GROMACS .gro file of C-alpha atoms in nm:
model
  265
    1MET     CA    1   3.059  -7.509  -6.754
    2THR     CA    2   2.788  -7.264  -6.860
    3TRP     CA    3   2.703  -6.946  -6.669
    4GLN     CA    4   2.382  -7.113  -6.549
    5GLU     CA    5   2.570  -7.419  -6.424
    6ILE     CA    6   2.816  -7.198  -6.241
    7THR     CA    7   2.557  -6.977  -6.072
    8GLY     CA    8   2.278  -7.230  -6.018
    9LEU     CA    9   1.928  -7.280  -6.151
   10LEU     CA   10   1.662  -7.015  -6.194
   11PRO     CA   11   1.409  -6.987  -5.910
   12ALA     CA   12   1.170  -7.276  -5.973
   13SER     CA   13   0.876  -7.069  -6.096
   14ARG     CA   14   1.071  -6.808  -6.295
   15SER     CA   15   0.971  -6.817  -6.660
   16LEU     CA   16   1.171  -6.663  -6.943
   17LYS     CA   17   0.901  -6.731  -7.202
   18ARG     CA   18   0.640  -6.468  -7.289
   19PRO     CA   19   0.356  -6.422  -7.237
   20ARG     CA   20   0.434  -6.465  -6.869
   21ASN     CA   21   0.160  -6.512  -6.612
   22SER     CA   22   0.385  -6.399  -6.327
   23GLY     CA   23   0.712  -6.219  -6.275
   24ILE     CA   24   0.591  -5.932  -6.492
   25THR     CA   25   0.829  -5.640  -6.547
   26MET     CA   26   0.672  -5.316  -6.667
   27VAL     CA   27   0.912  -5.043  -6.779
   28LEU     CA   28   0.844  -4.670  -6.758
   29ASP     CA   29   0.982  -4.507  -7.074
   30LYS     CA   30   1.000  -4.128  -7.044
   31GLY     CA   31   1.136  -4.061  -7.391
   32LEU     CA   32   1.389  -4.304  -7.536
   33GLY     CA   33   1.464  -4.241  -7.901
   34LEU     CA   34   1.464  -4.512  -8.164
   35SER     CA   35   1.834  -4.593  -8.125
   36GLY     CA   36   1.808  -4.593  -7.746
   37THR     CA   37   1.505  -4.820  -7.762
   38ARG     CA   38   1.685  -5.059  -7.995
   39ASP     CA   39   1.990  -5.074  -7.766
   40PHE     CA   40   1.768  -5.126  -7.461
   41LEU     CA   41   1.573  -5.408  -7.623
   42GLU     CA   42   1.892  -5.576  -7.746
   43VAL     CA   43   2.027  -5.589  -7.391
   44ALA     CA   44   1.719  -5.628  -7.170
   45GLY     CA   45   1.428  -5.713  -7.401
   46PRO     CA   46   1.386  -6.078  -7.290
   47TYR     CA   47   1.314  -5.964  -6.933
   48VAL     CA   48   1.045  -5.705  -7.018
   49ASP     CA   49   0.671  -5.766  -7.055
   50PHE     CA   50   0.527  -5.415  -7.085
   51ILE     CA   51   0.669  -5.078  -7.187
   52LYS     CA   52   0.463  -4.778  -7.086
   53LEU     CA   53   0.526  -4.449  -7.265
   54GLY     CA   54   0.488  -4.243  -6.951
   55PHE     CA   55   0.226  -3.980  -6.875
   56GLY     CA   56   0.109  -3.811  -7.196
   57THR     CA   57   0.444  -3.830  -7.376
   58ALA     CA   58   0.300  -4.031  -7.666
   59VAL     CA   59   0.138  -3.710  -7.794
   60LEU     CA   60   0.476  -3.536  -7.815
   61TYR     CA   61   0.650  -3.782  -8.046
   62ASN     CA   62   0.683  -3.727  -8.418
   63PRO     CA   63   0.404  -3.961  -8.542
   64ALA     CA   64   0.630  -4.150  -8.781
   65LEU     CA   65   0.892  -4.199  -8.509
   66LEU     CA   66   0.628  -4.316  -8.262
   67ALA     CA   67   0.497  -4.574  -8.509
   68LYS     CA   68   0.850  -4.707  -8.571
   69LYS     CA   69   0.922  -4.724  -8.199
   70VAL     CA   70   0.599  -4.911  -8.125
   71GLU     CA   71   0.667  -5.152  -8.413
   72LEU     CA   72   1.019  -5.216  -8.282
   73ILE     CA   73   0.891  -5.293  -7.931
   74ARG     CA   74   0.619  -5.523  -8.065
   75SER     CA   75   0.871  -5.711  -8.279
   76CYS     CA   76   1.034  -5.825  -7.954
   77GLY     CA   77   0.706  -5.968  -7.822
   78ILE     CA   78   0.659  -5.689  -7.568
   79HIS     CA   79   0.332  -5.508  -7.497
   80VAL     CA   80   0.348  -5.130  -7.541
   81TYR     CA   81   0.095  -4.873  -7.428
   82PRO     CA   82   0.049  -4.501  -7.358
   83GLY     CA   83   0.046  -4.368  -7.002
   84GLY     CA   84  -0.275  -4.375  -6.802
   85THR     CA   85  -0.283  -3.996  -6.770
   86PHE     CA   86  -0.316  -3.973  -7.148
   87VAL     CA   87  -0.620  -4.203  -7.141
   88GLU     CA   88  -0.771  -4.020  -6.841
   89ILE     CA   89  -0.772  -3.697  -7.042
   90ALA     CA   90  -0.937  -3.866  -7.339
   91LEU     CA   91  -1.199  -4.025  -7.114
   92ALA     CA   92  -1.275  -3.698  -6.933
   93ARG     CA   93  -1.322  -3.519  -7.266
   94GLY     CA   94  -1.554  -3.788  -7.397
   95HIS     CA   95  -1.305  -3.900  -7.660
   96LEU     CA   96  -1.216  -4.250  -7.542
   97PRO     CA   97  -1.353  -4.429  -7.854
   98ALA     CA   98  -1.149  -4.199  -8.079
   99CYS     CA   99  -0.846  -4.240  -7.851
  100LEU     CA  100  -0.867  -4.618  -7.878
  101LYS     CA  101  -0.887  -4.598  -8.257
  102CYS     CA  102  -0.575  -4.380  -8.263
  103CYS     CA  103  -0.395  -4.621  -8.030
  104GLU     CA  104  -0.491  -4.913  -8.252
  105ALA     CA  105  -0.370  -4.730  -8.563
  106ILE     CA  106  -0.035  -4.655  -8.400
  107GLY     CA  107   0.005  -5.017  -8.297
  108PHE     CA  108  -0.033  -5.004  -7.918
  109THR     CA  109  -0.126  -5.345  -7.780
  110ALA     CA  110  -0.240  -5.254  -7.429
  111ILE     CA  111  -0.434  -4.978  -7.256
  112GLU     CA  112  -0.418  -4.854  -6.897
  113ILE     CA  113  -0.743  -4.737  -6.738
  114SER     CA  114  -0.678  -4.525  -6.431
  115ASP     CA  115  -0.804  -4.233  -6.228
  116GLY     CA  116  -0.482  -4.133  -6.059
  117SER     CA  117  -0.515  -3.768  -6.160
  118LEU     CA  118  -0.888  -3.738  -6.235
  119SER     CA  119  -1.188  -3.919  -6.086
  120PHE     CA  120  -1.442  -4.145  -6.256
  121ASP     CA  121  -1.733  -4.340  -6.111
  122ARG     CA  122  -1.763  -4.717  -6.135
  123LYS     CA  123  -1.988  -4.712  -6.442
  124VAL     CA  124  -1.741  -4.500  -6.638
  125ARG     CA  125  -1.451  -4.721  -6.536
  126ASP     CA  126  -1.639  -5.036  -6.638
  127TYR     CA  127  -1.734  -4.871  -6.967
  128ALA     CA  128  -1.369  -4.785  -7.038
  129ILE     CA  129  -1.254  -5.140  -6.960
  130TYR     CA  130  -1.527  -5.281  -7.183
  131LEU     CA  131  -1.442  -5.054  -7.478
  132ALA     CA  132  -1.070  -5.129  -7.452
  133ARG     CA  133  -1.129  -5.504  -7.441
  134GLU     CA  134  -1.373  -5.490  -7.731
  135ALA     CA  135  -1.107  -5.306  -7.932
  136GLY     CA  136  -0.869  -5.597  -7.873
  137PHE     CA  137  -0.634  -5.440  -7.618
  138THR     CA  138  -0.485  -5.609  -7.314
  139VAL     CA  139  -0.633  -5.404  -7.031
  140LEU     CA  140  -0.439  -5.288  -6.728
  141THR     CA  141  -0.605  -5.073  -6.464
  142GLU     CA  142  -0.451  -4.875  -6.181
  143VAL     CA  143  -0.569  -4.815  -5.826
  144GLY     CA  144  -0.457  -4.529  -5.605
  145LYS     CA  145  -0.406  -4.158  -5.650
  146LYS     CA  146  -0.105  -3.948  -5.745
  147ARG     CA  147  -0.181  -3.691  -5.473
  148LEU     CA  148  -0.143  -3.826  -5.120
  149PRO     CA  149  -0.441  -3.639  -4.965
  150LEU     CA  150  -0.672  -3.804  -5.219
  151CYS     CA  151  -0.543  -4.159  -5.174
  152PRO     CA  152  -0.821  -4.409  -5.100
  153SER     CA  153  -0.800  -4.656  -4.813
  154PRO     CA  154  -0.636  -4.993  -4.880
  155MET     CA  155  -0.978  -5.158  -4.855
  156GLU     CA  156  -1.118  -4.921  -5.117
  157MET     CA  157  -0.820  -4.987  -5.345
  158ALA     CA  158  -0.880  -5.361  -5.307
  159ARG     CA  159  -1.251  -5.322  -5.381
  160GLN     CA  160  -1.168  -5.122  -5.692
  161ALA     CA  161  -0.910  -5.379  -5.802
  162ASN     CA  162  -1.159  -5.664  -5.754
  163ALA     CA  163  -1.424  -5.476  -5.953
  164ASP     CA  164  -1.173  -5.405  -6.232
  165LEU     CA  165  -1.082  -5.773  -6.259
  166LYS     CA  166  -1.449  -5.868  -6.266
  167ALA     CA  167  -1.505  -5.612  -6.543
  168GLY     CA  168  -1.234  -5.773  -6.755
  169ALA     CA  169  -0.899  -5.617  -6.662
  170ARG     CA  170  -0.604  -5.857  -6.698
  171TRP     CA  171  -0.371  -5.677  -6.459
  172VAL     CA  172  -0.418  -5.418  -6.183
  173ILE     CA  173  -0.137  -5.174  -6.107
  174VAL     CA  174  -0.092  -5.031  -5.757
  175GLU     CA  175   0.005  -4.664  -5.785
  176GLY     CA  176   0.361  -4.593  -5.679
  177ARG     CA  177   0.439  -4.299  -5.907
  178GLU     CA  178   0.768  -4.233  -6.079
  179SER     CA  179   0.919  -4.113  -5.750
  180GLY     CA  180   0.817  -4.411  -5.537
  181CYS     CA  181   0.724  -4.196  -5.239
  182GLN     CA  182   0.424  -4.029  -5.075
  183THR     CA  183   0.162  -4.253  -5.233
  184GLY     CA  184  -0.099  -4.483  -5.083
  185ILE     CA  185   0.152  -4.765  -5.027
  186TYR     CA  186   0.479  -4.574  -4.978
  187ASP     CA  187   0.569  -4.313  -4.717
  188ALA     CA  188   0.778  -3.999  -4.770
  189GLN     CA  189   1.100  -4.204  -4.754
  190GLY     CA  190   0.974  -4.461  -5.003
  191GLN     CA  191   0.920  -4.728  -4.739
  192LEU     CA  192   0.630  -4.970  -4.775
  193LYS     CA  193   0.345  -4.880  -4.538
  194GLU     CA  194   0.298  -5.205  -4.351
  195THR     CA  195  -0.063  -5.159  -4.244
  196VAL     CA  196  -0.168  -5.047  -4.593
  197TYR     CA  197   0.018  -5.335  -4.758
  198GLN     CA  198  -0.128  -5.598  -4.526
  199ALA     CA  199  -0.484  -5.466  -4.553
  200PHE     CA  200  -0.469  -5.449  -4.932
  201CYS     CA  201  -0.317  -5.795  -4.973
  202GLY     CA  202  -0.577  -5.941  -4.739
  203ALA     CA  203  -0.870  -5.794  -4.932
  204VAL     CA  204  -0.771  -5.824  -5.298
  205SER     CA  205  -0.918  -6.128  -5.472
  206SER     CA  206  -0.617  -6.223  -5.685
  207LEU     CA  207  -0.274  -6.111  -5.567
  208GLU     CA  208  -0.119  -6.277  -5.873
  209THR     CA  209  -0.279  -6.015  -6.100
  210ILE     CA  210  -0.131  -5.718  -5.910
  211ILE     CA  211   0.159  -5.517  -6.055
  212TRP     CA  212   0.333  -5.314  -5.786
  213GLU     CA  213   0.489  -4.989  -5.906
  214ALA     CA  214   0.833  -5.002  -5.747
  215PRO     CA  215   1.081  -4.765  -5.912
  216ARG     CA  216   1.331  -4.784  -5.623
  217LYS     CA  217   1.572  -5.070  -5.565
  218SER     CA  218   1.480  -5.090  -5.196
  219GLN     CA  219   1.114  -5.138  -5.292
  220GLN     CA  220   1.198  -5.409  -5.543
  221VAL     CA  221   1.406  -5.596  -5.284
  222GLU     CA  222   1.130  -5.566  -5.024
  223LEU     CA  223   0.860  -5.698  -5.255
  224ILE     CA  224   1.078  -5.981  -5.390
  225ASN     CA  225   1.161  -6.090  -5.036
  226ARG     CA  226   0.792  -6.077  -4.937
  227LEU     CA  227   0.626  -6.221  -5.247
  228GLY     CA  228   0.905  -6.411  -5.421
  229PRO     CA  229   1.105  -6.363  -5.743
  230ASP     CA  230   0.791  -6.380  -5.956
  231VAL     CA  231   0.627  -6.075  -5.802
  232ASN     CA  232   0.495  -5.837  -6.070
  233LEU     CA  233   0.679  -5.503  -6.067
  234GLY     CA  234   0.623  -5.181  -6.259
  235ASN     CA  235   0.763  -4.833  -6.329
  236ILE     CA  236   1.108  -4.985  -6.363
  237PRO     CA  237   1.355  -4.743  -6.527
  238PRO     CA  238   1.505  -4.889  -6.848
  239SER     CA  239   1.853  -4.871  -6.699
  240GLU     CA  240   1.746  -5.088  -6.403
  241VAL     CA  241   1.588  -5.386  -6.583
  242LEU     CA  242   1.899  -5.607  -6.584
  243ALA     CA  243   1.965  -5.521  -6.219
  244LEU     CA  244   1.608  -5.619  -6.132
  245GLU     CA  245   1.636  -5.946  -6.322
  246ALA     CA  246   1.958  -6.019  -6.133
  247MET     CA  247   1.767  -5.969  -5.807
  248ARG     CA  248   1.487  -6.196  -5.926
  249ARG     CA  249   1.745  -6.471  -5.988
  250GLY     CA  250   1.940  -6.420  -5.667
  251LEU     CA  251   2.240  -6.276  -5.851
  252ARG     CA  252   2.272  -5.972  -5.622
  253GLY     CA  253   2.365  -5.959  -5.258
  254ASP     CA  254   2.015  -5.849  -5.160
  255THR     CA  255   1.857  -6.177  -5.276
  256ILE     CA  256   2.151  -6.417  -5.304
  257ALA     CA  257   1.989  -6.667  -5.065
  258MET     CA  258   1.748  -6.762  -5.346
  259ILE     CA  259   2.026  -6.944  -5.535
  260ALA     CA  260   2.024  -7.317  -5.457
  261GLY     CA  261   2.299  -7.414  -5.219
  262VAL     CA  262   2.393  -7.059  -5.122
  263ALA     CA  263   2.325  -6.928  -4.775
  264GLU     CA  264   2.369  -6.575  -4.649
  265ALA     CA  265   2.659  -6.517  -4.412
   0.00000   0.00000   0.00000
């Protein structure tokens, strides 16, 4: 018997072919070297859709190394893009067109438009989405703030997400930060804020286009149990991708009931 025959079928809607329209896994890369990236892709590459070079770290790489790393990621059919903070700085300084040209030259395939650290009005956000799309990038946007006192209401986040999708964004990320706590959707312990979650889900026009930043295992389990194995999840540490895929398939105790013919005790 094969492993798949022993453990059961994949969840019915789970696709292993890219580009996926659901079950997206976005990885937060804070500085893997070329060898580390190669090892990571060899083990977990088939389960990854996007790799984000976090924050502004793309600027700190040796340019030749960065180009090789981006090329390696692309060779596996995975989108790669610089962190949203990097693009926010370029946009605030009036250098977004030049930034996009640099990103294209390096080989990035996607761009994140956000205002998690800085603030931009709707016209500027639409302009940024338009420019990125015209340059040929897959556009992700992000809603929410990195500082809790500045976090918008769930209704405002949903309105912004809907406007981003209308402007041409392919995916909308819900801010969860690297820490997974004290954001618009998570409390200080990293628990999902029920009222915020329900209000946002009820107001957003296309829940299937939402990528939930969920760096903690407990958050991944919660969202999989609520929205199914094909929920889109982001800010996943490289070392946790296989563990997340196991949860998506019901191959961990937290989600084992998803395997056909297996019931929880």
